[in-house]
Every structure is written in structure tokens, then in C-alpha cells.
Amino acid sequence: MKQLFQYKVIPILALITVAGYFVILNPTIKQGQINVENSKSLVLGMSKEEVLKVMGPPNSISEETTQEGATETYYYQPPPFSSDGIFVEFDQHEQATKIVYYE
């Protein structure tokens, strides 16, 4: 009986503990979940300042210049296994013109 516990139950408990860390406690995963919840408050026309207040600092920023003017896109990390992240694009007046939610 002691062998059964030692060779089967202990490894299962260890596996559950490790899986729990990656699914629940990992700060990267938690931040992705927070980003999704916060992104539900985003609306077109928000200023950069308003977006930063809701979402916090982006994971990355990209800039692009087109014939219509300069745009800046903020990228926010999604939860694991998502096909894409959360993007907020701003026009030259620093207003949100496009929001792409995670999938």
C-alpha cells in the first residue's frame, strides 16, 4: 500500500501542482487574463491617456506612416493559446481608431 502511494499518488500531486502554477499562478498568464478583462472597457475614440489608464503600459508599440498620416499601435499580451493579442491603433490625433480584441 505504501508503494502505491509513493509511486502513483505523489507524482500525480506533483503534476497537479506544476499544472496549477502554469494555469493559475503564472504572472504572464494572469496578465493576459487581466488584459482581456480590461479590454472590454475600450471604445473607439478614446485618447491614448484613457487607454493607458484602462490597460496600463503596452507590451510593445509599433509606428507606421501612411498617406493618411502617422499611426501608432499598442500591443497587449493575450492569455495563453490565443490566436492573437489585443491591439489598439491610434491616429495622428492620438485617438483610438481601431481595436482588435483577442481571439
PDB file of N, CA and C in Angstrom:
ATOM      1  N   MET A   1       0.815  -1.190   0.000  1.00  0.00           N
ATOM      2  CA  MET A   1       0.000   0.000   0.000  1.00  0.00           C
ATOM      3  C   MET A   1       0.868   1.266   0.000  1.00  0.00           C
ATOM      4  N   LYS A   2       1.951   1.229   0.769  1.00  0.00           N
ATOM      5  CA  LYS A   2       2.841   2.378   0.831  1.00  0.00           C
ATOM      6  C   LYS A   2       3.490   2.629  -0.533  1.00  0.00           C
ATOM      7  N   GLN A   3       3.803   1.553  -1.247  1.00  0.00           N
ATOM      8  CA  GLN A   3       4.401   1.699  -2.577  1.00  0.00           C
ATOM      9  C   GLN A   3       3.417   2.356  -3.540  1.00  0.00           C
ATOM     10  N   LEU A   4       2.161   1.976  -3.461  1.00  0.00           N
ATOM     11  CA  LEU A   4       1.142   2.577  -4.314  1.00  0.00           C
ATOM     12  C   LEU A   4       1.114   4.084  -4.105  1.00  0.00           C
ATOM     13  N   PHE A   5       1.116   4.501  -2.863  1.00  0.00           N
ATOM     14  CA  PHE A   5       1.113   5.927  -2.550  1.00  0.00           C
ATOM     15  C   PHE A   5       2.361   6.603  -3.088  1.00  0.00           C
ATOM     16  N   GLN A   6       3.494   5.987  -2.869  1.00  0.00           N
ATOM     17  CA  GLN A   6       4.776   6.570  -3.240  1.00  0.00           C
ATOM     18  C   GLN A   6       4.931   6.682  -4.755  1.00  0.00           C
ATOM     19  N   TYR A   7       4.496   5.712  -5.497  1.00  0.00           N
ATOM     20  CA  TYR A   7       4.757   5.681  -6.931  1.00  0.00           C
ATOM     21  C   TYR A   7       3.625   6.220  -7.793  1.00  0.00           C
ATOM     22  N   LYS A   8       2.449   6.391  -7.242  1.00  0.00           N
ATOM     23  CA  LYS A   8       1.339   6.877  -8.047  1.00  0.00           C
ATOM     24  C   LYS A   8       0.759   8.190  -7.549  1.00  0.00           C
ATOM     25  N   VAL A   9       0.514   8.315  -6.287  1.00  0.00           N
ATOM     26  CA  VAL A   9      -0.150   9.497  -5.761  1.00  0.00           C
ATOM     27  C   VAL A   9       0.795  10.695  -5.719  1.00  0.00           C
ATOM     28  N   ILE A  10       2.003  10.512  -5.273  1.00  0.00           N
ATOM     29  CA  ILE A  10       2.948  11.628  -5.174  1.00  0.00           C
ATOM     30  C   ILE A  10       3.240  12.236  -6.544  1.00  0.00           C
ATOM     31  N   PRO A  11       3.537  11.447  -7.580  1.00  0.00           N
ATOM     32  CA  PRO A  11       3.746  12.062  -8.903  1.00  0.00           C
ATOM     33  C   PRO A  11       2.505  12.784  -9.428  1.00  0.00           C
ATOM     34  N   ILE A  12       1.320  12.256  -9.140  1.00  0.00           N
ATOM     35  CA  ILE A  12       0.094  12.920  -9.586  1.00  0.00           C
ATOM     36  C   ILE A  12      -0.066  14.261  -8.873  1.00  0.00           C
ATOM     37  N   LEU A  13       0.207  14.296  -7.590  1.00  0.00           N
ATOM     38  CA  LEU A  13       0.126  15.561  -6.848  1.00  0.00           C
ATOM     39  C   LEU A  13       1.154  16.562  -7.362  1.00  0.00           C
ATOM     40  N   ALA A  14       2.336  16.093  -7.673  1.00  0.00           N
ATOM     41  CA  ALA A  14       3.371  16.975  -8.221  1.00  0.00           C
ATOM     42  C   ALA A  14       2.927  17.547  -9.568  1.00  0.00           C
ATOM     43  N   LEU A  15       2.344  16.716 -10.409  1.00  0.00           N
ATOM     44  CA  LEU A  15       1.862  17.158 -11.714  1.00  0.00           C
ATOM     45  C   LEU A  15       0.757  18.197 -11.573  1.00  0.00           C
ATOM     46  N   ILE A  16      -0.160  17.987 -10.660  1.00  0.00           N
ATOM     47  CA  ILE A  16      -1.242  18.947 -10.424  1.00  0.00           C
ATOM     48  C   ILE A  16      -0.679  20.278  -9.933  1.00  0.00           C
ATOM     49  N   THR A  17       0.319  20.221  -9.071  1.00  0.00           N
ATOM     50  CA  THR A  17       0.946  21.443  -8.553  1.00  0.00           C
ATOM     51  C   THR A  17       1.611  22.232  -9.673  1.00  0.00           C
ATOM     52  N   VAL A  18       2.365  21.558 -10.507  1.00  0.00           N
ATOM     53  CA  VAL A  18       3.048  22.226 -11.616  1.00  0.00           C
ATOM     54  C   VAL A  18       2.030  22.792 -12.602  1.00  0.00           C
ATOM     55  N   ALA A  19       1.020  22.015 -12.940  1.00  0.00           N
ATOM     56  CA  ALA A  19      -0.019  22.480 -13.862  1.00  0.00           C
ATOM     57  C   ALA A  19      -0.748  23.686 -13.273  1.00  0.00           C
ATOM     58  N   GLY A  20      -1.021  23.655 -11.992  1.00  0.00           N
ATOM     59  CA  GLY A  20      -1.679  24.777 -11.329  1.00  0.00           C
ATOM     60  C   GLY A  20      -0.878  26.055 -11.442  1.00  0.00           C
ATOM     61  N   TYR A  21       0.429  25.944 -11.320  1.00  0.00           N
ATOM     62  CA  TYR A  21       1.284  27.124 -11.461  1.00  0.00           C
ATOM     63  C   TYR A  21       1.129  27.717 -12.857  1.00  0.00           C
ATOM     64  N   PHE A  22       1.209  26.876 -13.876  1.00  0.00           N
ATOM     65  CA  PHE A  22       1.161  27.377 -15.242  1.00  0.00           C
ATOM     66  C   PHE A  22      -0.214  27.905 -15.629  1.00  0.00           C
ATOM     67  N   VAL A  23      -1.255  27.383 -15.051  1.00  0.00           N
ATOM     68  CA  VAL A  23      -2.603  27.797 -15.429  1.00  0.00           C
ATOM     69  C   VAL A  23      -3.114  28.935 -14.557  1.00  0.00           C
ATOM     70  N   ILE A  24      -2.783  28.943 -13.285  1.00  0.00           N
ATOM     71  CA  ILE A  24      -3.390  29.899 -12.365  1.00  0.00           C
ATOM     72  C   ILE A  24      -2.403  30.946 -11.843  1.00  0.00           C
ATOM     73  N   LEU A  25      -1.236  30.533 -11.421  1.00  0.00           N
ATOM     74  CA  LEU A  25      -0.348  31.432 -10.699  1.00  0.00           C
ATOM     75  C   LEU A  25       0.693  32.143 -11.545  1.00  0.00           C
ATOM     76  N   ASN A  26       0.958  31.673 -12.735  1.00  0.00           N
ATOM     77  CA  ASN A  26       1.988  32.266 -13.580  1.00  0.00           C
ATOM     78  C   ASN A  26       1.639  33.728 -13.866  1.00  0.00           C
ATOM     79  N   PRO A  27       2.524  34.671 -13.547  1.00  0.00           N
ATOM     80  CA  PRO A  27       2.196  36.088 -13.730  1.00  0.00           C
ATOM     81  C   PRO A  27       1.933  36.455 -15.183  1.00  0.00           C
ATOM     82  N   THR A  28       2.582  35.809 -16.111  1.00  0.00           N
ATOM     83  CA  THR A  28       2.357  36.100 -17.526  1.00  0.00           C
ATOM     84  C   THR A  28       0.939  35.726 -17.923  1.00  0.00           C
ATOM     85  N   ILE A  29       0.485  34.594 -17.457  1.00  0.00           N
ATOM     86  CA  ILE A  29      -0.868  34.141 -17.766  1.00  0.00           C
ATOM     87  C   ILE A  29      -1.888  35.060 -17.104  1.00  0.00           C
ATOM     88  N   LYS A  30      -1.637  35.411 -15.856  1.00  0.00           N
ATOM     89  CA  LYS A  30      -2.564  36.297 -15.147  1.00  0.00           C
ATOM     90  C   LYS A  30      -2.682  37.642 -15.854  1.00  0.00           C
ATOM     91  N   GLN A  31      -1.558  38.173 -16.343  1.00  0.00           N
ATOM     92  CA  GLN A  31      -1.592  39.467 -17.018  1.00  0.00           C
ATOM     93  C   GLN A  31      -2.406  39.384 -18.295  1.00  0.00           C
ATOM     94  N   GLY A  32      -2.275  38.288 -19.032  1.00  0.00           N
ATOM     95  CA  GLY A  32      -3.086  38.107 -20.240  1.00  0.00           C
ATOM     96  C   GLY A  32      -4.564  38.114 -19.927  1.00  0.00           C
ATOM     97  N   GLN A  33      -4.940  37.459 -18.837  1.00  0.00           N
ATOM     98  CA  GLN A  33      -6.348  37.424 -18.435  1.00  0.00           C
ATOM     99  C   GLN A  33      -6.828  38.813 -17.998  1.00  0.00           C
ATOM    100  N   ILE A  34      -5.972  39.535 -17.299  1.00  0.00           N
ATOM    101  CA  ILE A  34      -6.303  40.906 -16.877  1.00  0.00           C
ATOM    102  C   ILE A  34      -6.479  41.793 -18.101  1.00  0.00           C
ATOM    103  N   ASN A  35      -5.584  41.634 -19.099  1.00  0.00           N
ATOM    104  CA  ASN A  35      -5.685  42.435 -20.322  1.00  0.00           C
ATOM    105  C   ASN A  35      -7.024  42.204 -21.025  1.00  0.00           C
ATOM    106  N   VAL A  36      -7.461  40.966 -21.069  1.00  0.00           N
ATOM    107  CA  VAL A  36      -8.742  40.657 -21.715  1.00  0.00           C
ATOM    108  C   VAL A  36      -9.883  41.340 -20.978  1.00  0.00           C
ATOM    109  N   GLU A  37      -9.896  41.233 -19.671  1.00  0.00           N
ATOM    110  CA  GLU A  37     -10.959  41.868 -18.886  1.00  0.00           C
ATOM    111  C   GLU A  37     -10.938  43.384 -19.068  1.00  0.00           C
ATOM    112  N   ASN A  38      -9.755  43.980 -18.991  1.00  0.00           N
ATOM    113  CA  ASN A  38      -9.644  45.435 -19.136  1.00  0.00           C
ATOM    114  C   ASN A  38     -10.048  45.899 -20.532  1.00  0.00           C
ATOM    115  N   SER A  39      -9.738  45.078 -21.552  1.00  0.00           N
ATOM    116  CA  SER A  39     -10.023  45.489 -22.929  1.00  0.00           C
ATOM    117  C   SER A  39     -11.519  45.625 -23.191  1.00  0.00           C
ATOM    118  N   LYS A  40     -12.348  45.023 -22.367  1.00  0.00           N
ATOM    119  CA  LYS A  40     -13.793  45.140 -22.537  1.00  0.00           C
ATOM    120  C   LYS A  40     -14.277  46.576 -22.300  1.00  0.00           C
ATOM    121  N   SER A  41     -13.433  47.387 -21.658  1.00  0.00           N
ATOM    122  CA  SER A  41     -13.788  48.789 -21.395  1.00  0.00           C
ATOM    123  C   SER A  41     -13.322  49.739 -22.494  1.00  0.00           C
ATOM    124  N   LEU A  42     -12.591  49.229 -23.465  1.00  0.00           N
ATOM    125  CA  LEU A  42     -12.070  50.080 -24.540  1.00  0.00           C
ATOM    126  C   LEU A  42     -13.161  50.418 -25.539  1.00  0.00           C
ATOM    127  N   VAL A  43     -13.162  51.671 -26.001  1.00  0.00           N
ATOM    128  CA  VAL A  43     -14.094  52.097 -27.045  1.00  0.00           C
ATOM    129  C   VAL A  43     -13.345  52.987 -28.038  1.00  0.00           C
ATOM    130  N   LEU A  44     -13.799  52.968 -29.273  1.00  0.00           N
ATOM    131  CA  LEU A  44     -13.199  53.831 -30.289  1.00  0.00           C
ATOM    132  C   LEU A  44     -13.334  55.288 -29.875  1.00  0.00           C
ATOM    133  N   GLY A  45     -12.310  56.063 -30.204  1.00  0.00           N
ATOM    134  CA  GLY A  45     -12.316  57.481 -29.866  1.00  0.00           C
ATOM    135  C   GLY A  45     -11.625  57.811 -28.557  1.00  0.00           C
ATOM    136  N   MET A  46     -11.279  56.786 -27.783  1.00  0.00           N
ATOM    137  CA  MET A  46     -10.555  57.045 -26.528  1.00  0.00           C
ATOM    138  C   MET A  46      -9.194  57.649 -26.851  1.00  0.00           C
ATOM    139  N   SER A  47      -8.703  58.486 -25.957  1.00  0.00           N
ATOM    140  CA  SER A  47      -7.364  59.044 -26.113  1.00  0.00           C
ATOM    141  C   SER A  47      -6.326  58.018 -25.634  1.00  0.00           C
ATOM    142  N   LYS A  48      -5.087  58.245 -26.012  1.00  0.00           N
ATOM    143  CA  LYS A  48      -4.006  57.368 -25.532  1.00  0.00           C
ATOM    144  C   LYS A  48      -3.987  57.337 -24.012  1.00  0.00           C
ATOM    145  N   GLU A  49      -4.171  58.498 -23.420  1.00  0.00           N
ATOM    146  CA  GLU A  49      -4.148  58.594 -21.957  1.00  0.00           C
ATOM    147  C   GLU A  49      -5.246  57.724 -21.330  1.00  0.00           C
ATOM    148  N   GLU A  50      -6.425  57.747 -21.927  1.00  0.00           N
ATOM    149  CA  GLU A  50      -7.535  56.946 -21.412  1.00  0.00           C
ATOM    150  C   GLU A  50      -7.245  55.446 -21.566  1.00  0.00           C
ATOM    151  N   VAL A  51      -6.692  55.066 -22.709  1.00  0.00           N
ATOM    152  CA  VAL A  51      -6.348  53.659 -22.942  1.00  0.00           C
ATOM    153  C   VAL A  51      -5.297  53.208 -21.935  1.00  0.00           C
ATOM    154  N   LEU A  52      -4.291  54.036 -21.715  1.00  0.00           N
ATOM    155  CA  LEU A  52      -3.248  53.684 -20.747  1.00  0.00           C
ATOM    156  C   LEU A  52      -3.814  53.563 -19.328  1.00  0.00           C
ATOM    157  N   LYS A  53      -4.790  54.378 -19.016  1.00  0.00           N
ATOM    158  CA  LYS A  53      -5.432  54.299 -17.702  1.00  0.00           C
ATOM    159  C   LYS A  53      -6.159  52.962 -17.528  1.00  0.00           C
ATOM    160  N   VAL A  54      -6.822  52.513 -18.587  1.00  0.00           N
ATOM    161  CA  VAL A  54      -7.585  51.269 -18.541  1.00  0.00           C
ATOM    162  C   VAL A  54      -6.674  50.053 -18.618  1.00  0.00           C
ATOM    163  N   MET A  55      -5.723  50.070 -19.563  1.00  0.00           N
ATOM    164  CA  MET A  55      -4.927  48.884 -19.884  1.00  0.00           C
ATOM    165  C   MET A  55      -3.547  48.847 -19.242  1.00  0.00           C
ATOM    166  N   GLY A  56      -3.025  50.004 -18.870  1.00  0.00           N
ATOM    167  CA  GLY A  56      -1.651  50.046 -18.399  1.00  0.00           C
ATOM    168  C   GLY A  56      -0.709  50.132 -19.586  1.00  0.00           C
ATOM    169  N   PRO A  57       0.598  50.068 -19.340  1.00  0.00           N
ATOM    170  CA  PRO A  57       1.550  50.187 -20.440  1.00  0.00           C
ATOM    171  C   PRO A  57       1.468  48.979 -21.380  1.00  0.00           C
ATOM    172  N   PRO A  58       1.611  49.207 -22.691  1.00  0.00           N
ATOM    173  CA  PRO A  58       1.540  48.092 -23.639  1.00  0.00           C
ATOM    174  C   PRO A  58       2.798  47.229 -23.587  1.00  0.00           C
ATOM    175  N   ASN A  59       2.670  46.003 -24.099  1.00  0.00           N
ATOM    176  CA  ASN A  59       3.837  45.126 -24.197  1.00  0.00           C
ATOM    177  C   ASN A  59       4.778  45.586 -25.300  1.00  0.00           C
ATOM    178  N   SER A  60       4.214  46.192 -26.345  1.00  0.00           N
ATOM    179  CA  SER A  60       5.044  46.762 -27.406  1.00  0.00           C
ATOM    180  C   SER A  60       4.256  47.850 -28.129  1.00  0.00           C
ATOM    181  N   ILE A  61       5.011  48.703 -28.817  1.00  0.00           N
ATOM    182  CA  ILE A  61       4.421  49.804 -29.583  1.00  0.00           C
ATOM    183  C   ILE A  61       5.037  49.775 -30.975  1.00  0.00           C
ATOM    184  N   SER A  62       4.195  49.881 -31.993  1.00  0.00           N
ATOM    185  CA  SER A  62       4.727  49.984 -33.359  1.00  0.00           C
ATOM    186  C   SER A  62       4.178  51.254 -33.997  1.00  0.00           C
ATOM    187  N   GLU A  63       4.985  51.849 -34.850  1.00  0.00           N
ATOM    188  CA  GLU A  63       4.598  53.084 -35.529  1.00  0.00           C
ATOM    189  C   GLU A  63       4.627  52.856 -37.025  1.00  0.00           C
ATOM    190  N   GLU A  64       3.693  53.513 -37.721  1.00  0.00           N
ATOM    191  CA  GLU A  64       3.630  53.384 -39.173  1.00  0.00           C
ATOM    192  C   GLU A  64       3.175  54.713 -39.751  1.00  0.00           C
ATOM    193  N   THR A  65       3.759  55.093 -40.877  1.00  0.00           N
ATOM    194  CA  THR A  65       3.350  56.312 -41.566  1.00  0.00           C
ATOM    195  C   THR A  65       2.758  55.923 -42.914  1.00  0.00           C
ATOM    196  N   THR A  66       1.540  56.378 -43.154  1.00  0.00           N
ATOM    197  CA  THR A  66       0.857  56.110 -44.415  1.00  0.00           C
ATOM    198  C   THR A  66       0.477  57.436 -45.053  1.00  0.00           C
ATOM    199  N   GLN A  67      -0.221  57.379 -46.190  1.00  0.00           N
ATOM    200  CA  GLN A  67      -0.663  58.613 -46.850  1.00  0.00           C
ATOM    201  C   GLN A  67      -1.645  59.383 -45.980  1.00  0.00           C
ATOM    202  N   GLU A  68      -2.389  58.661 -45.137  1.00  0.00           N
ATOM    203  CA  GLU A  68      -3.356  59.323 -44.272  1.00  0.00           C
ATOM    204  C   GLU A  68      -2.716  59.938 -43.031  1.00  0.00           C
ATOM    205  N   GLY A  69      -1.463  59.612 -42.774  1.00  0.00           N
ATOM    206  CA  GLY A  69      -0.775  60.150 -41.614  1.00  0.00           C
ATOM    207  C   GLY A  69      -0.118  59.063 -40.789  1.00  0.00           C
ATOM    208  N   ALA A  70       0.420  59.452 -39.654  1.00  0.00           N
ATOM    209  CA  ALA A  70       1.128  58.521 -38.779  1.00  0.00           C
ATOM    210  C   ALA A  70       0.135  57.801 -37.872  1.00  0.00           C
ATOM    211  N   THR A  71       0.392  56.522 -37.658  1.00  0.00           N
ATOM    212  CA  THR A  71      -0.403  55.754 -36.699  1.00  0.00           C
ATOM    213  C   THR A  71       0.543  55.082 -35.719  1.00  0.00           C
ATOM    214  N   GLU A  72       0.019  54.813 -34.564  1.00  0.00           N
ATOM    215  CA  GLU A  72       0.781  54.104 -33.545  1.00  0.00           C
ATOM    216  C   GLU A  72      -0.123  52.991 -33.020  1.00  0.00           C
ATOM    217  N   THR A  73       0.442  51.799 -32.858  1.00  0.00           N
ATOM    218  CA  THR A  73      -0.348  50.664 -32.399  1.00  0.00           C
ATOM    219  C   THR A  73       0.240  50.115 -31.117  1.00  0.00           C
ATOM    220  N   TYR A  74      -0.619  49.981 -30.118  1.00  0.00           N
ATOM    221  CA  TYR A  74      -0.231  49.360 -28.853  1.00  0.00           C
ATOM    222  C   TYR A  74      -0.631  47.890 -28.909  1.00  0.00           C
ATOM    223  N   TYR A  75       0.272  47.039 -28.451  1.00  0.00           N
ATOM    224  CA  TYR A  75       0.004  45.602 -28.389  1.00  0.00           C
ATOM    225  C   TYR A  75      -0.025  45.178 -26.925  1.00  0.00           C
ATOM    226  N   TYR A  76      -1.072  44.413 -26.575  1.00  0.00           N
ATOM    227  CA  TYR A  76      -1.198  43.857 -25.234  1.00  0.00           C
ATOM    228  C   TYR A  76      -1.257  42.346 -25.315  1.00  0.00           C
ATOM    229  N   GLN A  77      -0.531  41.711 -24.461  1.00  0.00           N
ATOM    230  CA  GLN A  77      -0.434  40.251 -24.421  1.00  0.00           C
ATOM    231  C   GLN A  77      -1.781  39.610 -24.110  1.00  0.00           C
ATOM    232  N   PRO A  78      -2.128  38.553 -24.870  1.00  0.00           N
ATOM    233  CA  PRO A  78      -3.375  37.837 -24.602  1.00  0.00           C
ATOM    234  C   PRO A  78      -3.138  36.670 -23.652  1.00  0.00           C
ATOM    235  N   PRO A  79      -4.190  35.960 -23.273  1.00  0.00           N
ATOM    236  CA  PRO A  79      -3.998  34.741 -22.488  1.00  0.00           C
ATOM    237  C   PRO A  79      -3.326  33.670 -23.348  1.00  0.00           C
ATOM    238  N   PRO A  80      -2.775  32.643 -22.722  1.00  0.00           N
ATOM    239  CA  PRO A  80      -2.136  31.579 -23.489  1.00  0.00           C
ATOM    240  C   PRO A  80      -3.124  30.902 -24.439  1.00  0.00           C
ATOM    241  N   PHE A  81      -2.583  30.375 -25.501  1.00  0.00           N
ATOM    242  CA  PHE A  81      -3.334  29.620 -26.508  1.00  0.00           C
ATOM    243  C   PHE A  81      -4.302  30.491 -27.308  1.00  0.00           C
ATOM    244  N   SER A  82      -4.170  31.811 -27.216  1.00  0.00           N
ATOM    245  CA  SER A  82      -4.978  32.699 -28.040  1.00  0.00           C
ATOM    246  C   SER A  82      -4.300  32.826 -29.397  1.00  0.00           C
ATOM    247  N   SER A  83      -5.094  33.069 -30.410  1.00  0.00           N
ATOM    248  CA  SER A  83      -4.506  33.164 -31.740  1.00  0.00           C
ATOM    249  C   SER A  83      -3.804  34.502 -31.951  1.00  0.00           C
ATOM    250  N   ASP A  84      -4.206  35.513 -31.213  1.00  0.00           N
ATOM    251  CA  ASP A  84      -3.594  36.823 -31.390  1.00  0.00           C
ATOM    252  C   ASP A  84      -3.781  37.643 -30.124  1.00  0.00           C
ATOM    253  N   GLY A  85      -3.122  38.799 -30.084  1.00  0.00           N
ATOM    254  CA  GLY A  85      -3.204  39.650 -28.912  1.00  0.00           C
ATOM    255  C   GLY A  85      -4.266  40.714 -29.047  1.00  0.00           C
ATOM    256  N   ILE A  86      -4.150  41.733 -28.217  1.00  0.00           N
ATOM    257  CA  ILE A  86      -5.073  42.862 -28.218  1.00  0.00           C
ATOM    258  C   ILE A  86      -4.302  44.045 -28.793  1.00  0.00           C
ATOM    259  N   PHE A  87      -4.868  44.667 -29.833  1.00  0.00           N
ATOM    260  CA  PHE A  87      -4.218  45.792 -30.497  1.00  0.00           C
ATOM    261  C   PHE A  87      -5.111  47.016 -30.413  1.00  0.00           C
ATOM    262  N   VAL A  88      -4.493  48.163 -30.138  1.00  0.00           N
ATOM    263  CA  VAL A  88      -5.215  49.435 -30.154  1.00  0.00           C
ATOM    264  C   VAL A  88      -4.417  50.374 -31.049  1.00  0.00           C
ATOM    265  N   GLU A  89      -5.054  50.829 -32.125  1.00  0.00           N
ATOM    266  CA  GLU A  89      -4.387  51.711 -33.079  1.00  0.00           C
ATOM    267  C   GLU A  89      -4.852  53.146 -32.867  1.00  0.00           C
ATOM    268  N   PHE A  90      -3.889  54.074 -32.880  1.00  0.00           N
ATOM    269  CA  PHE A  90      -4.172  55.497 -32.679  1.00  0.00           C
ATOM    270  C   PHE A  90      -3.822  56.279 -33.933  1.00  0.00           C
ATOM    271  N   ASP A  91      -4.605  57.306 -34.219  1.00  0.00           N
ATOM    272  CA  ASP A  91      -4.305  58.185 -35.345  1.00  0.00           C
ATOM    273  C   ASP A  91      -3.348  59.295 -34.907  1.00  0.00           C
ATOM    274  N   GLN A  92      -3.108  60.222 -35.822  1.00  0.00           N
ATOM    275  CA  GLN A  92      -2.171  61.314 -35.525  1.00  0.00           C
ATOM    276  C   GLN A  92      -2.679  62.246 -34.435  1.00  0.00           C
ATOM    277  N   HIS A  93      -3.975  62.156 -34.121  1.00  0.00           N
ATOM    278  CA  HIS A  93      -4.540  62.983 -33.047  1.00  0.00           C
ATOM    279  C   HIS A  93      -4.581  62.231 -31.715  1.00  0.00           C
ATOM    280  N   GLU A  94      -3.933  61.062 -31.693  1.00  0.00           N
ATOM    281  CA  GLU A  94      -3.838  60.213 -30.503  1.00  0.00           C
ATOM    282  C   GLU A  94      -5.203  59.726 -30.020  1.00  0.00           C
ATOM    283  N   GLN A  95      -6.087  59.435 -30.965  1.00  0.00           N
ATOM    284  CA  GLN A  95      -7.401  58.873 -30.674  1.00  0.00           C
ATOM    285  C   GLN A  95      -7.439  57.426 -31.168  1.00  0.00           C
ATOM    286  N   ALA A  96      -8.050  56.543 -30.410  1.00  0.00           N
ATOM    287  CA  ALA A  96      -8.159  55.141 -30.800  1.00  0.00           C
ATOM    288  C   ALA A  96      -9.087  55.024 -32.016  1.00  0.00           C
ATOM    289  N   THR A  97      -8.549  54.511 -33.119  1.00  0.00           N
ATOM    290  CA  THR A  97      -9.333  54.384 -34.350  1.00  0.00           C
ATOM    291  C   THR A  97      -9.636  52.931 -34.693  1.00  0.00           C
ATOM    292  N   LYS A  98      -8.928  52.021 -34.050  1.00  0.00           N
ATOM    293  CA  LYS A  98      -9.149  50.599 -34.323  1.00  0.00           C
ATOM    294  C   LYS A  98      -8.779  49.809 -33.072  1.00  0.00           C
ATOM    295  N   ILE A  99      -9.644  48.875 -32.701  1.00  0.00           N
ATOM    296  CA  ILE A  99      -9.375  47.990 -31.560  1.00  0.00           C
ATOM    297  C   ILE A  99      -9.573  46.568 -32.036  1.00  0.00           C
ATOM    298  N   VAL A 100      -8.541  45.753 -31.867  1.00  0.00           N
ATOM    299  CA  VAL A 100      -8.618  44.335 -32.224  1.00  0.00           C
ATOM    300  C   VAL A 100      -8.526  43.545 -30.923  1.00  0.00           C
ATOM    301  N   TYR A 101      -9.628  42.882 -30.592  1.00  0.00           N
ATOM    302  CA  TYR A 101      -9.680  42.097 -29.363  1.00  0.00           C
ATOM    303  C   TYR A 101      -9.055  40.719 -29.615  1.00  0.00           C
ATOM    304  N   TYR A 102      -8.677  40.045 -28.585  1.00  0.00           N
ATOM    305  CA  TYR A 102      -8.056  38.733 -28.738  1.00  0.00           C
ATOM    306  C   TYR A 102      -9.077  37.727 -29.249  1.00  0.00           C
ATOM    307  N   GLU A 103      -8.551  36.649 -29.838  1.00  0.00           N
ATOM    308  CA  GLU A 103      -9.427  35.563 -30.311  1.00  0.00           C
ATOM    309  C   GLU A 103      -9.081  34.289 -29.601  1.00  0.00           C
TER     310      GLU A 103
END
